[in-house]
Amino acid sequence: MKPGDELPPLRIPITRTLIVAGAVASRDYQDVHHDAELAREKGSPDIFMNILTTNGLVGRYITDHFGPRAVLRRVAIRLGAPNHPGDTMVLTGTITEVDGDTASVRVVGANGLGNHATGTVTVEVTR
Protein backbone atom coordinates (compact mmCIF):
# COMPACT_ATOMS: atom_id res chain seq x y z
CA MET A 1 0.00 0.00 0.00
CA LYS A 2 1.26 3.41 -0.96
CA PRO A 3 -0.11 6.94 -1.33
CA GLY A 4 -2.14 7.30 -4.50
CA ASP A 5 -3.32 3.69 -4.57
CA GLU A 6 -7.03 3.48 -5.31
CA LEU A 7 -9.35 0.93 -3.77
CA PRO A 8 -11.78 -0.79 -6.14
CA PRO A 9 -15.27 0.71 -6.00
CA LEU A 10 -18.00 -1.01 -4.02
CA ARG A 11 -21.60 -0.64 -5.26
CA ILE A 12 -24.22 -0.92 -2.53
CA PRO A 13 -27.91 -1.04 -3.51
CA ILE A 14 -29.87 1.15 -1.10
CA THR A 15 -32.95 -0.80 -0.17
CA ARG A 16 -35.74 0.07 2.21
CA THR A 17 -34.75 -2.99 4.25
CA LEU A 18 -31.11 -1.84 4.52
CA ILE A 19 -32.17 1.62 5.73
CA VAL A 20 -34.67 0.33 8.31
CA ALA A 21 -32.46 -2.53 9.52
CA GLY A 22 -29.48 -0.18 9.94
CA ALA A 23 -31.56 2.28 11.93
CA VAL A 24 -33.00 -0.44 14.17
CA ALA A 25 -29.60 -2.10 14.67
CA SER A 26 -28.11 1.23 15.78
CA ARG A 27 -31.16 2.02 17.94
CA ASP A 28 -31.98 5.09 15.89
CA TYR A 29 -35.76 5.17 16.02
CA GLN A 30 -36.18 8.54 14.29
CA ASP A 31 -39.27 8.22 12.12
CA VAL A 32 -37.47 9.55 9.02
CA HIS A 33 -35.50 6.27 8.91
CA HIS A 34 -38.51 3.93 8.85
CA ASP A 35 -41.80 5.76 8.15
CA ALA A 36 -42.10 7.07 4.58
CA GLU A 37 -45.26 9.05 5.26
CA LEU A 38 -43.77 10.90 8.22
CA ALA A 39 -40.51 11.45 6.31
CA ARG A 40 -42.52 13.10 3.51
CA GLU A 41 -44.38 15.26 6.05
CA LYS A 42 -40.96 16.49 7.19
CA GLY A 43 -39.90 17.39 3.64
CA SER A 44 -38.04 14.29 2.48
CA PRO A 45 -39.23 12.35 -0.57
CA ASP A 46 -38.84 9.07 1.36
CA ILE A 47 -37.03 7.52 4.31
CA PHE A 48 -33.25 7.95 4.33
CA MET A 49 -30.20 6.21 5.76
CA ASN A 50 -28.75 7.27 9.10
CA ILE A 51 -25.07 8.12 9.65
CA LEU A 52 -24.42 5.04 11.78
CA THR A 53 -25.39 2.75 8.92
CA THR A 54 -23.21 4.75 6.55
CA ASN A 55 -20.36 4.56 9.06
CA GLY A 56 -20.72 0.78 9.20
CA LEU A 57 -20.74 0.46 5.41
CA VAL A 58 -17.61 2.61 5.15
CA GLY A 59 -15.91 0.43 7.76
CA ARG A 60 -16.90 -2.69 5.85
CA TYR A 61 -15.51 -1.21 2.64
CA ILE A 62 -12.13 -0.64 4.24
CA THR A 63 -11.87 -3.95 6.10
CA ASP A 64 -13.05 -5.93 3.07
CA HIS A 65 -10.23 -4.36 1.07
CA PHE A 66 -7.43 -4.65 3.63
CA GLY A 67 -8.44 -8.06 4.98
CA PRO A 68 -8.92 -9.75 8.34
CA ARG A 69 -5.86 -8.14 9.92
CA ALA A 70 -7.20 -4.63 9.32
CA VAL A 71 -8.10 -2.61 12.40
CA LEU A 72 -10.02 0.63 12.01
CA ARG A 73 -8.30 3.26 14.12
CA ARG A 74 -10.39 6.27 13.10
CA VAL A 75 -13.44 6.86 10.92
CA ALA A 76 -14.31 10.50 10.28
CA ILE A 77 -17.09 11.04 7.74
CA ARG A 78 -19.59 13.76 6.92
CA LEU A 79 -22.95 13.26 5.30
CA GLY A 80 -24.15 15.14 2.26
CA ALA A 81 -26.85 13.94 -0.14
CA PRO A 82 -29.23 11.45 1.52
CA ASN A 83 -29.39 7.76 0.59
CA HIS A 84 -33.00 6.90 -0.35
CA PRO A 85 -34.47 3.51 -1.26
CA GLY A 86 -33.87 2.57 -4.88
CA ASP A 87 -30.56 4.38 -5.22
CA THR A 88 -27.07 2.88 -5.30
CA MET A 89 -24.17 4.19 -3.26
CA VAL A 90 -20.74 3.70 -4.81
CA LEU A 91 -17.88 3.78 -2.31
CA THR A 92 -14.44 4.74 -3.58
CA GLY A 93 -11.19 5.26 -1.73
CA THR A 94 -7.69 6.57 -2.25
CA ILE A 95 -4.76 6.01 0.08
CA THR A 96 -3.45 9.44 1.02
CA GLU A 97 -0.76 8.59 3.57
CA VAL A 98 1.15 5.56 4.83
CA ASP A 99 3.14 5.37 8.07
CA GLY A 100 4.47 1.88 8.70
CA ASP A 101 1.45 -0.43 9.09
CA THR A 102 -1.03 2.47 9.18
CA ALA A 103 -2.73 4.10 6.21
CA SER A 104 -5.10 7.02 5.78
CA VAL A 105 -7.76 6.50 3.14
CA ARG A 106 -9.90 9.27 1.64
CA VAL A 107 -13.37 7.78 1.15
CA VAL A 108 -16.30 9.04 -0.92
CA GLY A 109 -19.74 7.46 -1.06
CA ALA A 110 -21.69 8.83 -4.02
CA ASN A 111 -25.29 8.26 -5.09
CA GLY A 112 -27.60 9.66 -7.78
CA LEU A 113 -27.92 12.97 -5.91
CA GLY A 114 -24.20 13.54 -5.31
CA ASN A 115 -21.80 12.73 -2.50
CA HIS A 116 -23.58 10.99 0.34
CA ALA A 117 -20.48 10.64 2.53
CA THR A 118 -16.96 12.04 2.44
CA GLY A 119 -14.17 11.57 4.90
CA THR A 120 -11.03 9.80 6.01
CA VAL A 121 -10.46 6.39 7.53
CA THR A 122 -7.27 5.46 9.36
CA VAL A 123 -6.59 1.73 9.20
CA GLU A 124 -3.80 -0.37 10.68
CA VAL A 125 -2.91 -3.56 8.88
CA THR A 126 -0.94 -5.82 11.22
CA ARG A 127 1.45 -8.33 9.77
Backbone as a chain_set.jsonl record, in Angstrom:
{"seq": "MKPGDELPPLRIPITRTLIVAGAVASRDYQDVHHDAELAREKGSPDIFMNILTTNGLVGRYITDHFGPRAVLRRVAIRLGAPNHPGDTMVLTGTITEVDGDTASVRVVGANGLGNHATGTVTVEVTR", "coords": {"N": [[0.849, -1.183, 0.0], [0.488, 2.176, -0.858], [0.724, 5.791, -0.984], [-1.679, 7.264, -3.126], [-2.625, 4.929, -4.228], [-5.577, 3.382, -5.375], [-8.614, 2.144, -4.098], [-10.721, -0.55, -5.152], [-13.97, 0.221, -6.465], [-17.016, -0.071, -4.549], [-20.232, -1.095, -4.981], [-23.291, -0.434, -3.545], [-26.515, -1.408, -3.251], [-29.215, 0.587, -2.283], [-31.6, -0.264, -0.258], [-34.947, -0.316, 1.047], [-35.136, -2.072, 3.178], [-32.422, -2.252, 4.018], [-32.016, 0.373, 4.96], [-33.933, 0.608, 7.061], [-33.248, -1.611, 8.688], [-30.609, -0.933, 9.384], [-31.056, 1.383, 10.88], [-32.609, 0.38, 13.018], [-30.807, -1.513, 14.082], [-28.857, 0.179, 15.065], [-30.198, 1.451, 16.992], [-31.581, 3.764, 16.348], [-34.342, 5.35, 16.302], [-35.617, 7.356, 14.924], [-38.284, 8.662, 13.103], [-37.926, 9.319, 10.393], [-36.281, 7.43, 9.338], [-37.679, 5.123, 9.007], [-40.406, 5.437, 8.482], [-42.132, 6.233, 5.778], [-44.257, 7.983, 5.188], [-44.266, 9.857, 7.325], [-41.679, 10.839, 6.95], [-42.006, 12.154, 4.51], [-43.818, 14.125, 5.307], [-42.08, 15.671, 6.727], [-40.569, 16.801, 4.785], [-38.874, 15.227, 3.226], [-38.404, 13.13, 0.356], [-38.71, 10.441, 0.86], [-37.941, 7.76, 3.197], [-34.653, 7.845, 4.735], [-31.171, 6.918, 4.934], [-29.376, 6.512, 8.023], [-26.535, 8.059, 9.731], [-25.034, 6.233, 11.201], [-25.409, 3.77, 9.959], [-24.251, 4.33, 7.493], [-21.637, 4.79, 8.392], [-20.961, 2.218, 9.258], [-21.03, 0.846, 6.801], [-18.953, 2.116, 5.433], [-16.813, 1.348, 7.059], [-16.904, -1.429, 6.605], [-16.247, -1.455, 3.873], [-13.562, -0.654, 3.933], [-12.337, -2.651, 5.602], [-12.982, -4.968, 4.164], [-11.381, -4.573, 1.94], [-8.719, -4.403, 2.98], [-8.463, -6.692, 4.472], [-8.569, -9.443, 6.945], [-6.801, -8.732, 8.962], [-6.969, -6.082, 9.306], [-7.463, -3.169, 11.211], [-9.662, -0.774, 12.215], [-8.779, 2.425, 13.016], [-9.621, 5.025, 13.086], [-12.524, 6.658, 12.034], [-13.793, 9.139, 10.184], [-16.347, 10.756, 8.972], [-18.514, 12.768, 6.906], [-21.882, 13.581, 6.233], [-23.692, 14.126, 3.203], [-25.593, 14.345, 0.488], [-28.682, 12.623, 0.833], [-29.186, 9.036, 1.265], [-31.588, 7.309, -0.368], [-34.224, 4.818, -0.649], [-33.899, 2.618, -3.43], [-31.807, 3.828, -4.704], [-28.277, 3.683, -5.518], [-25.323, 3.418, -3.745], [-22.012, 4.246, -4.34], [-18.995, 3.375, -3.172], [-15.771, 4.73, -2.986], [-12.203, 4.844, -2.695], [-9.055, 6.329, -1.804], [-5.718, 5.921, -1.023], [-4.068, 8.115, 1.041], [-1.961, 8.557, 2.733], [0.772, 6.838, 4.24], [2.119, 5.264, 7.027], [4.28, 3.239, 8.216], [2.599, 0.448, 9.324], [0.182, 1.66, 9.109], [-2.427, 3.314, 7.406], [-3.928, 6.138, 5.813], [-7.045, 6.696, 4.388], [-8.827, 8.307, 1.946], [-12.224, 8.57, 1.604], [-15.128, 8.334, -0.418], [-18.584, 8.282, -0.736], [-20.853, 8.009, -3.137], [-24.039, 8.833, -4.612], [-27.042, 8.911, -6.657], [-27.761, 11.558, -6.249], [-25.509, 12.937, -5.568], [-22.587, 13.414, -3.529], [-22.858, 11.302, -0.887], [-21.432, 10.61, 1.419], [-18.359, 11.753, 2.751], [-14.955, 11.571, 3.681], [-12.309, 10.493, 5.935], [-10.542, 7.54, 6.637], [-8.616, 5.895, 9.017], [-6.546, 3.181, 9.018], [-5.062, 0.295, 10.399], [-2.915, -2.205, 9.418], [-2.007, -5.111, 10.521], [0.815, -7.265, 10.562]], "CA": [[0.0, 0.0, 0.0], [1.261, 3.414, -0.964], [-0.112, 6.938, -1.326], [-2.136, 7.303, -4.501], [-3.325, 3.688, -4.571], [-7.034, 3.481, -5.313], [-9.355, 0.93, -3.767], [-11.778, -0.789, -6.142], [-15.269, 0.714, -5.999], [-18.005, -1.007, -4.02], [-21.597, -0.639, -5.262], [-24.225, -0.915, -2.526], [-27.905, -1.037, -3.511], [-29.866, 1.152, -1.097], [-32.953, -0.804, -0.172], [-35.736, 0.073, 2.211], [-34.747, -2.988, 4.253], [-31.107, -1.838, 4.519], [-32.175, 1.617, 5.725], [-34.668, 0.335, 8.306], [-32.456, -2.53, 9.516], [-29.478, -0.181, 9.935], [-31.557, 2.283, 11.93], [-32.999, -0.436, 14.173], [-29.596, -2.1, 14.671], [-28.113, 1.226, 15.78], [-31.157, 2.023, 17.945], [-31.978, 5.094, 15.894], [-35.762, 5.171, 16.018], [-36.177, 8.545, 14.286], [-39.275, 8.222, 12.116], [-37.469, 9.551, 9.022], [-35.504, 6.269, 8.913], [-38.513, 3.928, 8.846], [-41.798, 5.756, 8.154], [-42.096, 7.071, 4.575], [-45.26, 9.052, 5.262], [-43.768, 10.904, 8.219], [-40.511, 11.453, 6.314], [-42.523, 13.103, 3.513], [-44.381, 15.264, 6.048], [-40.959, 16.492, 7.192], [-39.896, 17.395, 3.645], [-38.044, 14.288, 2.477], [-39.228, 12.354, -0.569], [-38.841, 9.07, 1.36], [-37.029, 7.524, 4.315], [-33.252, 7.949, 4.327], [-30.198, 6.207, 5.759], [-28.748, 7.274, 9.101], [-25.072, 8.119, 9.652], [-24.419, 5.044, 11.783], [-25.394, 2.75, 8.917], [-23.208, 4.749, 6.552], [-20.359, 4.562, 9.057], [-20.721, 0.778, 9.202], [-20.736, 0.46, 5.415], [-17.606, 2.613, 5.145], [-15.906, 0.435, 7.758], [-16.903, -2.692, 5.852], [-15.508, -1.213, 2.637], [-12.126, -0.636, 4.243], [-11.871, -3.953, 6.1], [-13.055, -5.933, 3.066], [-10.227, -4.36, 1.066], [-7.433, -4.651, 3.632], [-8.435, -8.061, 4.975], [-8.921, -9.747, 8.336], [-5.856, -8.142, 9.923], [-7.202, -4.633, 9.325], [-8.101, -2.615, 12.401], [-10.023, 0.631, 12.015], [-8.297, 3.263, 14.119], [-10.393, 6.272, 13.098], [-13.442, 6.864, 10.916], [-14.31, 10.505, 10.28], [-17.093, 11.042, 7.744], [-19.588, 13.763, 6.923], [-22.953, 13.255, 5.304], [-24.152, 15.139, 2.256], [-26.853, 13.937, -0.137], [-29.228, 11.449, 1.518], [-29.389, 7.757, 0.589], [-32.996, 6.903, -0.352], [-34.471, 3.509, -1.26], [-33.872, 2.571, -4.88], [-30.564, 4.384, -5.225], [-27.068, 2.88, -5.305], [-24.174, 4.188, -3.263], [-20.742, 3.702, -4.805], [-17.885, 3.785, -2.308], [-14.438, 4.736, -3.577], [-11.19, 5.256, -1.728], [-7.688, 6.574, -2.249], [-4.76, 6.011, 0.079], [-3.449, 9.442, 1.019], [-0.758, 8.591, 3.571], [1.154, 5.558, 4.834], [3.143, 5.373, 8.065], [4.467, 1.877, 8.701], [1.452, -0.427, 9.095], [-1.033, 2.467, 9.182], [-2.726, 4.1, 6.206], [-5.098, 7.016, 5.777], [-7.76, 6.498, 3.137], [-9.898, 9.272, 1.645], [-13.365, 7.784, 1.155], [-16.304, 9.042, -0.921], [-19.743, 7.457, -1.055], [-21.692, 8.828, -4.017], [-25.291, 8.259, -5.091], [-27.603, 9.658, -7.775], [-27.922, 12.973, -5.908], [-24.202, 13.544, -5.311], [-21.797, 12.728, -2.504], [-23.583, 10.985, 0.345], [-20.479, 10.635, 2.527], [-16.957, 12.036, 2.445], [-14.166, 11.568, 4.9], [-11.031, 9.798, 6.013], [-10.462, 6.39, 7.531], [-7.271, 5.459, 9.36], [-6.595, 1.732, 9.197], [-3.801, -0.366, 10.681], [-2.91, -3.562, 8.883], [-0.942, -5.819, 11.224], [1.451, -8.334, 9.774]], "C": [[0.884, 1.232, 0.0], [0.33, 4.566, -1.324], [-0.435, 6.961, -2.816], [-2.844, 6.031, -4.949], [-4.823, 3.879, -4.401], [-7.634, 2.125, -4.971], [-10.406, 0.703, -4.85], [-13.114, -0.296, -5.601], [-16.159, -0.418, -5.486], [-19.382, -0.401, -4.226], [-22.543, -1.281, -4.248], [-25.635, -0.462, -2.894], [-28.554, -0.544, -2.215], [-31.324, 0.69, -1.114], [-33.644, -0.254, 1.073], [-35.33, -0.785, 3.417], [-33.403, -2.591, 4.855], [-31.232, -0.595, 5.398], [-32.831, 1.346, 7.074], [-33.847, -0.559, 9.23], [-31.27, -1.812, 10.152], [-29.907, 0.747, 11.055], [-31.915, 1.497, 13.192], [-31.76, -1.006, 14.869], [-28.803, -1.079, 15.478], [-28.995, 1.98, 16.783], [-31.524, 3.473, 17.628], [-33.427, 4.99, 15.425], [-36.419, 6.437, 15.453], [-37.096, 8.096, 13.154], [-38.81, 8.388, 10.67], [-36.638, 8.385, 8.471], [-36.361, 5.018, 8.731], [-39.949, 4.21, 8.419], [-41.835, 6.749, 6.99], [-43.078, 8.232, 4.651], [-44.786, 10.193, 6.152], [-42.522, 11.591, 7.65], [-40.96, 12.481, 5.282], [-43.124, 14.334, 4.195], [-43.283, 16.219, 6.511], [-40.11, 17.018, 6.036], [-38.991, 16.481, 2.838], [-38.923, 13.496, 1.512], [-39.485, 10.924, -0.097], [-37.967, 8.952, 2.611], [-35.6, 7.661, 3.807], [-32.354, 7.32, 5.385], [-29.617, 7.108, 6.85], [-27.222, 7.179, 9.01], [-24.406, 6.87, 10.224], [-24.381, 3.893, 10.786], [-24.318, 3.072, 7.889], [-21.834, 4.465, 7.128], [-19.989, 3.071, 9.002], [-20.359, 0.309, 7.805], [-19.348, 0.936, 4.987], [-16.574, 1.71, 5.818], [-15.787, -0.9, 7.045], [-16.078, -2.554, 4.578], [-14.0, -1.296, 2.881], [-11.638, -2.013, 4.681], [-11.982, -5.041, 5.039], [-11.835, -5.8, 2.16], [-8.921, -4.802, 1.732], [-7.347, -6.013, 4.312], [-8.631, -8.193, 6.473], [-7.963, -9.17, 9.375], [-6.011, -6.625, 10.027], [-7.942, -4.231, 10.588], [-8.392, -1.142, 12.114], [-9.579, 1.42, 13.232], [-9.088, 4.565, 14.219], [-11.262, 6.309, 11.85], [-14.061, 8.24, 11.113], [-15.002, 10.836, 8.96], [-18.134, 12.121, 8.004], [-20.625, 13.327, 5.908], [-23.284, 14.447, 4.423], [-25.522, 14.739, 1.737], [-27.383, 12.67, 0.535], [-29.273, 10.211, 0.626], [-30.849, 7.366, 0.761], [-33.141, 5.513, -0.962], [-34.486, 3.615, -2.786], [-32.613, 3.137, -5.492], [-29.444, 3.361, -5.031], [-25.991, 3.817, -4.805], [-22.912, 3.479, -3.752], [-19.646, 4.267, -3.907], [-16.58, 3.68, -3.088], [-13.459, 5.228, -2.529], [-9.831, 5.412, -2.364], [-6.801, 6.67, -1.02], [-4.033, 7.345, -0.04], [-2.135, 9.49, 1.786], [-0.507, 7.197, 4.123], [2.272, 5.829, 5.824], [3.293, 3.992, 8.684], [3.293, 0.999, 8.315], [0.133, 0.333, 9.058], [-1.197, 3.3, 7.914], [-3.925, 4.992, 6.462], [-5.72, 6.868, 4.4], [-8.85, 7.557, 3.028], [-11.026, 8.48, 1.006], [-14.486, 8.717, 0.693], [-17.378, 8.002, -1.199], [-20.707, 8.309, -1.853], [-22.959, 8.072, -4.409], [-25.816, 9.14, -6.233], [-27.77, 11.144, -7.514], [-26.594, 13.702, -5.729], [-23.426, 12.734, -4.293], [-22.631, 12.555, -1.233], [-22.654, 11.118, 1.546], [-19.09, 10.948, 1.994], [-16.194, 12.004, 3.753], [-12.886, 10.78, 4.773], [-11.126, 8.666, 7.02], [-8.99, 6.08, 7.767], [-7.35, 3.982, 9.703], [-5.17, 1.224, 9.455], [-3.915, -1.794, 10.166], [-1.712, -4.289, 9.505], [-0.418, -6.965, 10.368], [1.388, -9.655, 10.491]], "O": [[1.869, 1.329, 0.732], [-0.734, 4.347, -1.903], [0.43, 6.709, -3.656], [-3.581, 6.045, -5.935], [-5.283, 4.46, -3.418], [-7.211, 1.093, -5.491], [-10.928, 1.667, -5.411], [-13.363, -0.388, -4.399], [-16.062, -1.561, -5.933], [-19.673, 0.678, -3.71], [-22.591, -2.503, -4.11], [-25.929, 0.733, -2.855], [-28.446, -1.193, -1.174], [-32.151, 1.188, -1.878], [-33.0, 0.208, 2.014], [-35.198, -0.281, 4.533], [-33.254, -2.593, 6.077], [-30.618, -0.524, 6.463], [-32.344, 1.801, 8.109], [-33.758, -0.292, 10.428], [-30.953, -2.047, 11.319], [-29.208, 0.886, 12.059], [-31.566, 1.901, 14.301], [-31.67, -0.987, 16.096], [-28.152, -1.431, 16.462], [-28.595, 3.001, 17.342], [-31.745, 4.288, 18.523], [-33.699, 4.591, 14.293], [-37.642, 6.573, 15.5], [-36.724, 7.246, 12.344], [-39.27, 7.649, 9.799], [-36.328, 8.351, 7.28], [-35.848, 3.968, 8.346], [-40.651, 3.279, 8.023], [-41.603, 7.944, 7.174], [-42.762, 9.342, 4.224], [-44.89, 11.361, 5.778], [-42.332, 12.791, 7.847], [-40.372, 13.558, 5.182], [-42.957, 15.455, 3.715], [-43.515, 17.418, 6.669], [-39.055, 17.611, 6.261], [-38.395, 16.922, 1.855], [-40.081, 13.219, 1.827], [-40.391, 10.263, -0.606], [-37.335, 9.921, 3.03], [-35.355, 7.601, 2.602], [-32.718, 7.204, 6.555], [-29.395, 8.3, 6.637], [-26.687, 6.326, 8.302], [-23.325, 6.489, 9.775], [-23.421, 3.122, 10.769], [-23.567, 2.194, 7.467], [-20.96, 3.955, 6.427], [-18.841, 2.719, 8.732], [-19.477, -0.533, 7.641], [-18.648, 0.233, 4.259], [-15.569, 1.35, 5.204], [-14.69, -1.438, 6.901], [-15.297, -3.445, 4.244], [-13.268, -1.932, 2.123], [-10.622, -2.493, 4.177], [-11.157, -5.954, 5.014], [-11.313, -6.801, 1.668], [-8.112, -5.495, 1.116], [-6.256, -6.442, 4.69], [-8.83, -7.207, 7.182], [-8.296, -9.129, 10.559], [-5.265, -5.967, 10.753], [-8.918, -4.867, 10.985], [-7.487, -0.365, 11.81], [-9.969, 1.107, 14.356], [-9.212, 5.142, 15.3], [-10.795, 6.027, 10.746], [-14.768, 8.477, 12.092], [-14.352, 11.153, 7.964], [-18.568, 12.355, 9.132], [-20.295, 12.775, 4.858], [-23.174, 15.604, 4.83], [-26.506, 14.791, 2.475], [-26.617, 11.739, 0.782], [-29.382, 10.31, -0.596], [-31.306, 7.12, 1.877], [-32.27, 5.076, -1.714], [-35.015, 4.572, -3.353], [-32.369, 2.949, -6.684], [-29.657, 2.3, -4.445], [-25.772, 4.886, -5.375], [-22.767, 2.266, -3.596], [-19.401, 5.474, -3.883], [-16.317, 2.682, -3.758], [-13.832, 5.936, -1.595], [-9.491, 4.727, -3.329], [-7.101, 7.413, -0.086], [-3.458, 7.665, -1.081], [-1.292, 10.35, 1.531], [-1.444, 6.463, 4.436], [3.242, 6.522, 5.518], [2.527, 3.616, 9.572], [3.01, 0.817, 7.131], [-0.93, -0.284, 8.984], [-0.247, 3.905, 7.417], [-4.823, 4.646, 7.23], [-5.031, 6.907, 3.38], [-9.694, 7.684, 3.916], [-10.827, 7.802, -0.002], [-14.76, 9.742, 1.316], [-17.116, 6.971, -1.819], [-21.316, 9.232, -1.312], [-22.961, 6.846, -4.523], [-25.102, 10.018, -6.716], [-27.907, 11.921, -8.459], [-26.55, 14.932, -5.735], [-23.586, 11.517, -4.202], [-23.045, 13.525, -0.599], [-23.041, 11.674, 2.574], [-18.696, 10.472, 0.93], [-16.724, 12.364, 4.805], [-12.436, 10.443, 3.678], [-11.704, 8.807, 8.097], [-8.207, 6.012, 6.819], [-8.124, 3.576, 10.57], [-4.211, 1.662, 8.819], [-4.887, -2.496, 10.444], [-0.569, -4.114, 9.082], [-1.143, -7.544, 9.559], [1.873, -10.662, 9.975]]}, "num_chains": 1, "name": "protein.A"}
